Structure formats: C-alpha cells, structure tokens
Coordinates of C-alpha atoms in Angstrom, one line a residue:
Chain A
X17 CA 0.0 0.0 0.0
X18 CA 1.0 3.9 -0.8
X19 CA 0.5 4.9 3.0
X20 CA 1.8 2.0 4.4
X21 CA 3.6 4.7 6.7
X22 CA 0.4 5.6 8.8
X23 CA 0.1 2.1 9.8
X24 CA -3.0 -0.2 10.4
X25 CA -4.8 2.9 10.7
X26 CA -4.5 4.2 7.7
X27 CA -4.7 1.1 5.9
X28 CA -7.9 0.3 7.2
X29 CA -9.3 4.3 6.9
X30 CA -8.2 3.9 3.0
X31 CA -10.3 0.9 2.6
X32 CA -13.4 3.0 3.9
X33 CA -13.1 5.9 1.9
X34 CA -15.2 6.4 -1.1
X35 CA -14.0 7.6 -5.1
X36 CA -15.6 10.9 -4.7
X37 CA -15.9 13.8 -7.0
X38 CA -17.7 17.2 -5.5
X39 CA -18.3 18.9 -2.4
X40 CA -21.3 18.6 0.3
X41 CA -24.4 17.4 -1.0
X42 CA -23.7 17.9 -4.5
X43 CA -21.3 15.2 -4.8
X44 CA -21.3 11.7 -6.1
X45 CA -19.7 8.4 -4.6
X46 CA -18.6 7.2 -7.6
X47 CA -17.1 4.0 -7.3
X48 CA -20.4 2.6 -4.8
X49 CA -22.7 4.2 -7.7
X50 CA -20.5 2.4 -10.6
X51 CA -20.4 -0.5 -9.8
X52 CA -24.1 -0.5 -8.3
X53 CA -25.4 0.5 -11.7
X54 CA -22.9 -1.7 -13.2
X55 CA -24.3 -5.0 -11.4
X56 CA -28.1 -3.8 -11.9
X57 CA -27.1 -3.5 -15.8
X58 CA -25.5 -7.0 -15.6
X59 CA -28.7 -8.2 -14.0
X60 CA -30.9 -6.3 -16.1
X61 CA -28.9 -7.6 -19.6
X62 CA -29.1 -11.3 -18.4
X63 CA -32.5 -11.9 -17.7
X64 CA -33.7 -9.6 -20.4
X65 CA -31.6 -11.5 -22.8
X66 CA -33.1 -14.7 -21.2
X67 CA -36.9 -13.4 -21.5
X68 CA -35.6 -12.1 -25.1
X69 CA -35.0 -15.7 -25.9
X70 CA -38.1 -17.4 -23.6
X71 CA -40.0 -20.4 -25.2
X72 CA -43.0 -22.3 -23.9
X73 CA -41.4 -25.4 -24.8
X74 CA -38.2 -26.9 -23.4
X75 CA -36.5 -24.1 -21.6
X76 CA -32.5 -24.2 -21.8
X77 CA -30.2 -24.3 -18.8
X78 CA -30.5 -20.3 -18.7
X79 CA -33.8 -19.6 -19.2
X80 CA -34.1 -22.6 -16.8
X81 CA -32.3 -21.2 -14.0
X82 CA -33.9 -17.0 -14.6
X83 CA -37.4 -19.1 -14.6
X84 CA -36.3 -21.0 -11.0
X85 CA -35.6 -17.2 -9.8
X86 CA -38.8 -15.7 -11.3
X87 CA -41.0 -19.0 -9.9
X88 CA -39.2 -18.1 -6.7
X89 CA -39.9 -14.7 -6.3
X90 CA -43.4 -14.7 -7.9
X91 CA -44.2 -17.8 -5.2
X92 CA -43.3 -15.4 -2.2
X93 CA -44.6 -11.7 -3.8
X94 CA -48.0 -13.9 -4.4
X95 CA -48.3 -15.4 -1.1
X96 CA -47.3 -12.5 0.8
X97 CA -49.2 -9.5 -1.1
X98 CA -52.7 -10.2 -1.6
X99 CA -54.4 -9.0 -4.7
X100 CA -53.4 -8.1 -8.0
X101 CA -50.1 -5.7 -8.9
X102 CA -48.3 -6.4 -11.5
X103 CA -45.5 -4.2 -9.7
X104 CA -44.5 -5.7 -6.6
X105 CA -42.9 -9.3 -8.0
X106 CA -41.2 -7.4 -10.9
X107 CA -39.7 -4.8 -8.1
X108 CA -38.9 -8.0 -5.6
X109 CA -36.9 -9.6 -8.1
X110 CA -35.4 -6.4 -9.0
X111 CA -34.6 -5.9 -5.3
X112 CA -33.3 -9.7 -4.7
X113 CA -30.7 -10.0 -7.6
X114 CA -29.5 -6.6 -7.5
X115 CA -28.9 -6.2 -3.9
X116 CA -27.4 -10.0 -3.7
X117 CA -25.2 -8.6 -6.8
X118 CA -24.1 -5.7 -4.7
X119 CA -23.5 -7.8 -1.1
X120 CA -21.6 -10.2 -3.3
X121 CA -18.6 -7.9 -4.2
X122 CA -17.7 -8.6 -0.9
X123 CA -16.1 -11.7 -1.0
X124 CA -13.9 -9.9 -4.2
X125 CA -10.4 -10.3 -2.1
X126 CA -10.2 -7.3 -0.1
X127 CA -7.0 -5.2 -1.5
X128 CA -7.9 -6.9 -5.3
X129 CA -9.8 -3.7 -6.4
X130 CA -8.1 -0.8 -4.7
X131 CA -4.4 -2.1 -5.7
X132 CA -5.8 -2.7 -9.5
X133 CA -7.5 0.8 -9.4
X134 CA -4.6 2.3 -7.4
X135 CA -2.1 1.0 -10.0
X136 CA -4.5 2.9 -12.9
X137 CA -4.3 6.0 -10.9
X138 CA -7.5 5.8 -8.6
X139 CA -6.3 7.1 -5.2
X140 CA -9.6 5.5 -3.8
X141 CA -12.2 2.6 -4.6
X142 CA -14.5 0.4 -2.9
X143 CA -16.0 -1.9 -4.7
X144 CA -18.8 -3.3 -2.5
X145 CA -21.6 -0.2 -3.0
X146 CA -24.0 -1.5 0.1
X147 CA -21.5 -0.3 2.8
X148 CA -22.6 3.1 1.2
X149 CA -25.2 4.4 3.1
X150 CA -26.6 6.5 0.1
X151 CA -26.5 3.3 -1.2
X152 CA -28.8 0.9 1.2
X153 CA -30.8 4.5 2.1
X154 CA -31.5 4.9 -1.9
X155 CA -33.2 1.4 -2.1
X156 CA -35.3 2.1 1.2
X157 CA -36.5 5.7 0.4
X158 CA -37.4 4.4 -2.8
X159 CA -39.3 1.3 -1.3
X160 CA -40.3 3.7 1.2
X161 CA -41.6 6.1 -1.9
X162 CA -43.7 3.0 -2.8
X163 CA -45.3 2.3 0.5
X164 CA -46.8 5.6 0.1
X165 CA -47.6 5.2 -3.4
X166 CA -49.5 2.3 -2.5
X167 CA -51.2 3.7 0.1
X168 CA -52.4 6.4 -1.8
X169 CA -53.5 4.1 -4.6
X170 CA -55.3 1.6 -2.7
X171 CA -56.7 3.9 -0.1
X172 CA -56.7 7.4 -1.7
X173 CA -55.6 10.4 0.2
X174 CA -58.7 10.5 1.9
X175 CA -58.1 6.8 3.0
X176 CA -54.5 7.1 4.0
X177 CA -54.7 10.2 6.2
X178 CA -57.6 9.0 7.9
X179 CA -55.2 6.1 8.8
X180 CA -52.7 8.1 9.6
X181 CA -54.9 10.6 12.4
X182 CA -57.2 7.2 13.7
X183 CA -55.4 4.5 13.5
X184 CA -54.6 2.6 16.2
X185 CA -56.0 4.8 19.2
X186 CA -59.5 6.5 17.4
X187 CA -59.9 10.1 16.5
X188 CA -59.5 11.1 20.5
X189 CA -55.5 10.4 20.3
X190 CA -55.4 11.9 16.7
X191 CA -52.4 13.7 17.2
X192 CA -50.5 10.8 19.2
X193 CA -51.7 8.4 16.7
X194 CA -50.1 11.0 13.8
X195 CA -46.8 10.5 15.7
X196 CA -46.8 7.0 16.1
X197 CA -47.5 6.4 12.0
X198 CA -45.2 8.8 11.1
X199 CA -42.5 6.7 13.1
X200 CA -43.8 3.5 12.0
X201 CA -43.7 4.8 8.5
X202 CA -39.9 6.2 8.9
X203 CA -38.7 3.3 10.6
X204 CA -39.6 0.9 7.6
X205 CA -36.6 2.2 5.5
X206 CA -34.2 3.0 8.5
X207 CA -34.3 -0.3 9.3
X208 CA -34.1 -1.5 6.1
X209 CA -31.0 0.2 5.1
X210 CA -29.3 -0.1 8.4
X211 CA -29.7 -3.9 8.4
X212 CA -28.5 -4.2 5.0
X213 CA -25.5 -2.1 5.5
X214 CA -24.3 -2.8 9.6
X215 CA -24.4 -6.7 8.4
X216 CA -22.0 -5.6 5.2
X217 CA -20.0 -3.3 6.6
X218 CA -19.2 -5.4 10.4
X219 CA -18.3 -8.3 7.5
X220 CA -16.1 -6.1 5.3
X221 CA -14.4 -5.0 8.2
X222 CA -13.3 -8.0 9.6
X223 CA -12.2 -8.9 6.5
X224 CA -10.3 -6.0 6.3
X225 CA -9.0 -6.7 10.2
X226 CA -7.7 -10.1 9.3
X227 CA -6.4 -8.7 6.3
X228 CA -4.5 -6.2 8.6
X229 CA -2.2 -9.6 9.8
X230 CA 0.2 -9.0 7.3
X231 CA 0.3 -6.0 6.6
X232 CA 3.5 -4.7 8.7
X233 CA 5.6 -6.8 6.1
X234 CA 4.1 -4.5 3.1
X235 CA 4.8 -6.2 0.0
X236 CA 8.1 -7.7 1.3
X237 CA 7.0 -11.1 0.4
X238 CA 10.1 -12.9 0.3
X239 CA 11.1 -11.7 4.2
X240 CA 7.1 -13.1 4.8
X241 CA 7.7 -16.1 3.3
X242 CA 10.8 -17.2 4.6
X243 CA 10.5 -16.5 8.7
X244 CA 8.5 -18.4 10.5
X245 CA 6.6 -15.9 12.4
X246 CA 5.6 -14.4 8.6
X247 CA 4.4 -18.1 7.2
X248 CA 2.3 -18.3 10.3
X249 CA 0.6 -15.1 10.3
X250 CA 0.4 -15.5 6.3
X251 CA -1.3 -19.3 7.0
X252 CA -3.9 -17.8 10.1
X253 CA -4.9 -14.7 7.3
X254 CA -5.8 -17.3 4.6
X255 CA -7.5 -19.3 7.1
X256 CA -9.4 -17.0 9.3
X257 CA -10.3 -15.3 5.5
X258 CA -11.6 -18.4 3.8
X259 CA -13.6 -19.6 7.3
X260 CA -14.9 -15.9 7.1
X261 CA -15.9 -15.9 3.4
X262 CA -17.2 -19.2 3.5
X263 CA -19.9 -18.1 6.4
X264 CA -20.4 -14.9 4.5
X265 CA -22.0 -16.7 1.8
X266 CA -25.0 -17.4 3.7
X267 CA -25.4 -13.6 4.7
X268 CA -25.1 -12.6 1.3
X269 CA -28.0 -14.0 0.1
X270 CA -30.0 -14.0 3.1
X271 CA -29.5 -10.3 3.6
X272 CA -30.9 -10.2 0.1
X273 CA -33.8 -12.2 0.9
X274 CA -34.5 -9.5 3.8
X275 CA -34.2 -6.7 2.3
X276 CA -36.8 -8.2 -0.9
X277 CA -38.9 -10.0 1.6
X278 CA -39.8 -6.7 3.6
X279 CA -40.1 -4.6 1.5
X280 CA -42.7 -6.7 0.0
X281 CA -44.5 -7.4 3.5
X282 CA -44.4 -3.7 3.6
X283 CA -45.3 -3.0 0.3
X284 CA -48.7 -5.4 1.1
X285 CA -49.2 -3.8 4.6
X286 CA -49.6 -0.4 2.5
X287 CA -52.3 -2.1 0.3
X288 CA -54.2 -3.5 3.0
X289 CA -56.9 -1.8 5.1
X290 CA -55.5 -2.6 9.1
Chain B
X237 CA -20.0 8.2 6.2
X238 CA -21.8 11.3 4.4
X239 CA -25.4 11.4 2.3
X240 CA -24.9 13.3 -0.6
X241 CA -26.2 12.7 -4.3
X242 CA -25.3 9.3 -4.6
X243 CA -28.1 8.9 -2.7
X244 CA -30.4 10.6 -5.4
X245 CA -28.8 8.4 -8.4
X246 CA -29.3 5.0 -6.4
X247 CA -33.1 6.1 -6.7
X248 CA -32.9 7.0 -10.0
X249 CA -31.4 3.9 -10.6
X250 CA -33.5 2.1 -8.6
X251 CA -36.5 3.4 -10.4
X252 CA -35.2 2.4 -14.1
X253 CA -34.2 -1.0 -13.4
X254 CA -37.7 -1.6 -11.7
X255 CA -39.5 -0.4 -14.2
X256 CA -37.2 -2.2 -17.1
X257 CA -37.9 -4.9 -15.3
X258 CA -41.3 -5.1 -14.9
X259 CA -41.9 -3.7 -18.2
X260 CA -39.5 -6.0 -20.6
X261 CA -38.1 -8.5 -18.5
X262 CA -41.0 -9.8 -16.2
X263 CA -44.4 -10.2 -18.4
X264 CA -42.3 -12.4 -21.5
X265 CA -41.3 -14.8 -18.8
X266 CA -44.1 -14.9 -17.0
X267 CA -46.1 -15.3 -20.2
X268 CA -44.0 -18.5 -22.0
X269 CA -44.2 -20.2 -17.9
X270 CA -47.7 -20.0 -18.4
X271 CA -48.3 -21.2 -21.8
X272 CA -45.8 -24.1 -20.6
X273 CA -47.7 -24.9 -17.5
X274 CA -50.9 -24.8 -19.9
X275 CA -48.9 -27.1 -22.6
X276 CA -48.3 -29.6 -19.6
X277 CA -52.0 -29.6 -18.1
X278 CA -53.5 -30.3 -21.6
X279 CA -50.9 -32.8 -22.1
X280 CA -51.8 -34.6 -18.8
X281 CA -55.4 -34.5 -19.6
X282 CA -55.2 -35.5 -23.1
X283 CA -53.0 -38.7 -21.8
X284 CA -55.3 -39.1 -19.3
X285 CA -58.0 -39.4 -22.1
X286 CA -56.3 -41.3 -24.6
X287 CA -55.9 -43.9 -21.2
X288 CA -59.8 -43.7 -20.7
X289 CA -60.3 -44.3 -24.6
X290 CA -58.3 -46.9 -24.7
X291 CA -59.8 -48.7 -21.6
X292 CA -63.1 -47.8 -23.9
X293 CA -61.9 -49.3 -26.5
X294 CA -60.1 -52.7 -24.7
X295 CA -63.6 -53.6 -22.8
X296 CA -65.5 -53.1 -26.4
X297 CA -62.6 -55.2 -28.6
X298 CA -63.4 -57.9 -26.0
X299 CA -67.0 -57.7 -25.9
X300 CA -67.3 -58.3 -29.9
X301 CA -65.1 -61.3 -29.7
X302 CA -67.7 -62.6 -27.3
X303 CA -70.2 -61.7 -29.1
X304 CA -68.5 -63.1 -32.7
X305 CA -67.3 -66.0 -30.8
X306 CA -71.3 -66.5 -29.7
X307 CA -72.0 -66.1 -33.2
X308 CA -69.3 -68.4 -34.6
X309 CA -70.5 -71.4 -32.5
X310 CA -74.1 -70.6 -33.1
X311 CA -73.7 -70.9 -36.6
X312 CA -71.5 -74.2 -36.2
X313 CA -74.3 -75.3 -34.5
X314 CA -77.3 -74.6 -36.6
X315 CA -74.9 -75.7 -39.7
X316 CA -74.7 -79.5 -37.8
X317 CA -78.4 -79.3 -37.3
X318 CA -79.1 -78.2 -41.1
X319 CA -77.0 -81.4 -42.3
X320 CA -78.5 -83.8 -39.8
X321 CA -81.8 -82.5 -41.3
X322 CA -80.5 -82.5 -44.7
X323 CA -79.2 -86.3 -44.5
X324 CA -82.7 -87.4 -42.9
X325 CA -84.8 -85.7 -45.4
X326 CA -82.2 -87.3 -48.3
X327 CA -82.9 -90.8 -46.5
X328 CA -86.3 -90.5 -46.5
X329 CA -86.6 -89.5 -50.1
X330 CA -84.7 -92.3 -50.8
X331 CA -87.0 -94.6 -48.9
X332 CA -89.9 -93.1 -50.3
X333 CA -88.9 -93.2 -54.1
X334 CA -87.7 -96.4 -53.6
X335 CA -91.2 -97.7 -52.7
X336 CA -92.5 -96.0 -54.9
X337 CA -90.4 -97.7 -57.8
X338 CA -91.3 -100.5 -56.0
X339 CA -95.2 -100.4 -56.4
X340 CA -94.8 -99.4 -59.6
X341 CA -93.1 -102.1 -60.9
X342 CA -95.9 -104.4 -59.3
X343 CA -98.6 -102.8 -60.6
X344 CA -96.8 -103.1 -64.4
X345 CA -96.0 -106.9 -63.5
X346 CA -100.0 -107.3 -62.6
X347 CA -101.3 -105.4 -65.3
X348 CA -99.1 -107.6 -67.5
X349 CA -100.3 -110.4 -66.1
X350 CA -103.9 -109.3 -66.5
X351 CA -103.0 -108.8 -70.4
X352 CA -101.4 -112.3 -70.4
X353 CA -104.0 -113.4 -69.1
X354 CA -106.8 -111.8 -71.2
X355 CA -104.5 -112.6 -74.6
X356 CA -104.3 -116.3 -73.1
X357 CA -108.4 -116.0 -72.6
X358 CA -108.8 -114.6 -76.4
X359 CA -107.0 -117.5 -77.3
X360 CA -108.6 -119.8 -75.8
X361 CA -111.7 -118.7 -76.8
X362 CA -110.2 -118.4 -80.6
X363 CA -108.7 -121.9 -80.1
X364 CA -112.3 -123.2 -78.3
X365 CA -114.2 -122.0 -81.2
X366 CA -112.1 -123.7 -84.0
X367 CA -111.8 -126.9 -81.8
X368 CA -116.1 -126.8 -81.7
X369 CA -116.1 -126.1 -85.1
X370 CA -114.1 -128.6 -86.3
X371 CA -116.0 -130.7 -83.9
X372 CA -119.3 -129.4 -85.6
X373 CA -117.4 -129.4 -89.0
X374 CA -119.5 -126.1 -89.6
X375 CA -119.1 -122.8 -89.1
X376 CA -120.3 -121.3 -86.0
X377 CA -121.3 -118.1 -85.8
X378 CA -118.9 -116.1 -83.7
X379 CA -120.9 -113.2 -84.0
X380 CA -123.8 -115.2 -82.9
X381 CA -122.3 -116.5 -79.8
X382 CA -120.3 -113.9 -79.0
X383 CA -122.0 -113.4 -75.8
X384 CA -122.0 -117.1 -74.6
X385 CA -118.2 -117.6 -75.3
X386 CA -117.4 -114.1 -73.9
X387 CA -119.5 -115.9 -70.9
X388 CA -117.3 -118.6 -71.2
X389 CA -114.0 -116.9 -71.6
X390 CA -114.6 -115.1 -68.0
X391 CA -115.0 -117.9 -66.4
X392 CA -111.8 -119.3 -67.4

C-alpha cells in the first residue's frame, strides 16, 4: 500500500473511503454508484436476454435457472401480497438479484480492487456499494416512496390520512396516533437500510481486520515467506479469511432475501386496510 | 459516512431497473411459464383421455369377440343341425322313391299279367271255337255266340 507509513490505521481508513468527485451534497460516490449500476445492468442484460430468448417449450439451462428465480420470487410476492399488482414481484426480483449482486462484491479479495485501481491511478475505490449508506438508504427511500404510493392508490388520500390521524387509538389520540405512524412509517426504511449495510459493513471490516495480519511486512513477500513468524501469520490470514468468506456466503443472500422479503411485506401492509 | 447525491442516483437507478424490469423483463417470462404450465396440463389431460379411450376401447374389442365367438359357434351349431336335417330328409326320399319304384313295378307286372292273361283267354276262346267247329265241322257263328263264349272266356 502507498501509506503503508500511517500504519493499520491508515490502511484500514483507505479501505473505507469512497472515489468521490464534488463537495457537500452535490457530490457523487462514484465508485459505490458504478459498480451498483454496473451489477443492476448485468442483471438487467441477463435476464432480459433470457426473457428475449423465452419459449413455452423446453426451456435451456439459462432460461431454466432465470425461470427458477422468477417461480421463486413470484411464489413469495403472491403469497405474501394479496391482490393483483403487477408491480411488486417485478420490483422483488429487482430488489433480490440486485442487492445479492451488490452484497456479493464482498467476497472480491479485499486489496484486489483498490491495488488494480490504485495502480490505474484511482487514489480510492470500494467496490462493494452496500456499505454506502446512500446506497442501502437509496433502495429504502425508494421502497419507502412506494409504500406511500401504495397507500395512496389503494386507499386514496382520503383513505391514507384518515389512517394516519385514527389509527390505532381513534380520533380522540389523533395527534398521538399521527406521531406513532409517522415513526412507524420512517422506521420501515431506516431499518431496512441499516440492516443491510451494519451486516456488510461489520463483515467487510473484519475482513479488512484479518487482512491487517500482514500488513507490517508490506509487500516484502520474500522476508514473509521465509520466517516463520511471517508463514504463520500468512497461513492464520488465509485461514481465518476463507472460514470468514465461507460463512459470509450465507449472509449474502439472506441479507438479500430480507431486504426483498420486507419490503414486499411492507409494500402489502400499505395495500391493506389494518 | 456522508449522504450526498449518490443517494439521489441509487433512486434514479433504482427506479429504471424496476421499471425495465417489470416492463420488458418480467411479463415475456411470466407469459412463456404460463403457456408451458398450460402445454403440460392439456398434455396430462389429453393422456389421461387417450388412457380412458383406450380402456373404452379394450372392454369393447373384448366384448365383440364374445359376441363373434357366440356367433361363430351358433352358426356351427345350426350348420350341424341343417345337415343332420338335410341327411334325414335325403334318407327318407330315398325310402320313399324307392317304394314307390317299388309299387310301380308291381302294378306293371299285374297289369301284364292281367294282359297275359286276357290274350291267353282270347285265345282260348279263338282256339275253343275252332276246336267246336271242327267238332261241328260247320261254321259257328262267332258273331252269334259272342255273348255265350265271352260268358265262357270269363270264367276261365
């Protein structure tokens, strides 16, 4: 590493620092909104391709396994939201593959990206977008943007701020039941985004602690690989990292499965009269 | 950890590939699962028919080899009774026409022996009449006695 100088420290503050271009607000994380865009396109080009291609008659191993994903998703968006929106399973799958793209550039070795983007002049970039929390936050407030949207089309305005001012207390609490939605209505996204990126982020640092073992012999290699103290410390890294990535395979997906399975139990709490 | 704009493109972006999604992605799939799933139901039922048919079909096949067997031996039957029938009937004529030649050749041996007899009379007669005239060495009057020797010849 360049600032090998600073130390654990700065190795680890380098791995959490964005490719950023602008100042306050106005600026863009560019690297997190890349390669998020990046993965939704990949997504987006192989399953379109796939439904391009789709036949009633034998399906091929592709369109076999995009039609094991849609009979997935379709399965739980049908059993979970009741009634007829040709939105919500469209938007789940959306949610699942994409966001299971993103949490899987995690297990991308950890110095891979920043050394190959170093080496081609990037001073910064971090290649796994969900420990971004403009990232997570973007997919929630949108979800969040559909609750209401729901709401408004299954209810009308009418409908949904009656809800909002009776519900649960009756029109004598109207103001402490205002409160309470409001909060229930807010905490729908915060938790979905903080879920998605405290499980990400507490995994991509400890990958980046165990990668931290070997770091005070640089790229000395030859030093590391000849004393024993260096073969060790090189042997517990690929060990404690492979253990680590191996049970990081389950949270990637499953953290996926969250973040599409709530926001479609949300999305059919919205449509439904409580 | 700062929000800034990214923030705004993630929704942006999250808003695109939803709606690309749902729009071009989503409704072809869903559409060739369904015309599968369809394919396979008819394809169940129409097997299930052509089973059913066939079943039809088995109990029928068997039922007209019954019935042609039934048939079959009837007719054996009834054929065995027509030439029993047929042999009896051919025996009988037999019998009959037999007799029949029978009677008929006594009756031509009777009537021959009548004419033997009345040619044997005439003669006689004849011969009794030229012995008497001889005897009487005159000529008798057939004519005359016609009715005595006619007489005569019957009681021969």
């Amino acid at each position: 590493m360049s600032d090998n100088s600073s130390g654990v420290t700065g190795y680890i503050e380098h791995h959490l620092t964005h490719w950023q271009i602008g100042e306050g607000f106005w600026s863009l994380h560019l690297d997190s909104l890349l390669v998020s865009i990046l993965l939704g396109g990949l997504f987006l080009l192989f399953f379109g391709m796939v439904s391009r291609r789709a036949t009633a008659g034998v399906p091929g191993p592709l369109q076999n396994f995009v039609e094991m994903m849609v009979e997935f998703i379709d399965g739980i968006s049908k059993d979970t939201f009741h009634g007829k929106n040709s939105l919500v399973a469209p938007m789940a799958l959306t949610i699942f593959v994409w966001v299971f793209l993103m949490n899987f550039m995690d297990l991308i070795p950890i110095d891979l990206v920043p050394d190959t983007m170093g080496a081609l002049g990037w001073d910064y970039f971090k290649v796994l977008p969900v420990v971004n929390l403009n990232i997570t936050f973007g997919l929630s407030l949108s979800v969040l943007a559909l609750i209401i949207g729901f709401s408004l089309y299954y209810k009308g305005l009418g409908g949904f701020i009656k809800e909002l001012l009776f519900h649960p207390f009756g029109p004598w609490l109207m103001p402490f039941n205002l409160v309470l939605n409001i909060v229930e209505l807010l905490a729908k996204p915060i938790s979905l985004s903080l879920r998605l990126f405290g499980n990400l982020y507490a995994a991509e640092l400890i990958f980046i602690l165990i990668a931290t073992l070997t770091l005070g012999f640089g790229t000395a290699w030859g030093e590391m690989l000849t004393s024993v103290s260096g073969l060790m410390l090189f042997a517990g890294q690929t060990i404690l990292a492979s253990i680590w990535a191996i049970f990081h395979i389950l949270v990637v997906p499953l953290q996926a499965f969250i973040f599409m399975m709530l926001s479609v139990v949300y999305l059919s709490m919205a449509a439904e009269d409580h | 950890m700062d929000i800034n704009a990214t923030l705004l493109g993630q929704m942006i972006a999250f808003g695109v590939f939803v709606w690309v999604t749902m729009k071009f992605v989503w409704p072809n799939l869903a559409t060739a699962m369904k015309e599968r799933q369809e394919k396979i139901n008819d394809g169940l039922a129409a097997s299930e028919r052509g089973r059913e048919e066939l079943e039809k079909a088995e109990a029928k096949q068997a039922e007209i080899l019954k019935e042609a067997r039934q048939q079959a031996s009837d007719i054996l039957e009834q054929a065995n009774k027509r030439s029993n029938e047929i042999i009896e009937e051919a025996r009988e004529t037999a019998r009959s026409e037999g007799e029949r030649q029978l009677a008929q050749a006594q009756a031509q041996i009777e009537q021959e022996i009548n004419q033997a007899k009345t040619e044997l009379r005439d003669q006689v007669v004849t011969l009794a009449v030229t012995g008497a005239s001889r005897v009487l060495e005159r000529e008798v009057d057939a004519k005359a006695h016609n009715d005595l020797l006619q007489d005569l010849a019957k009681q021969l």
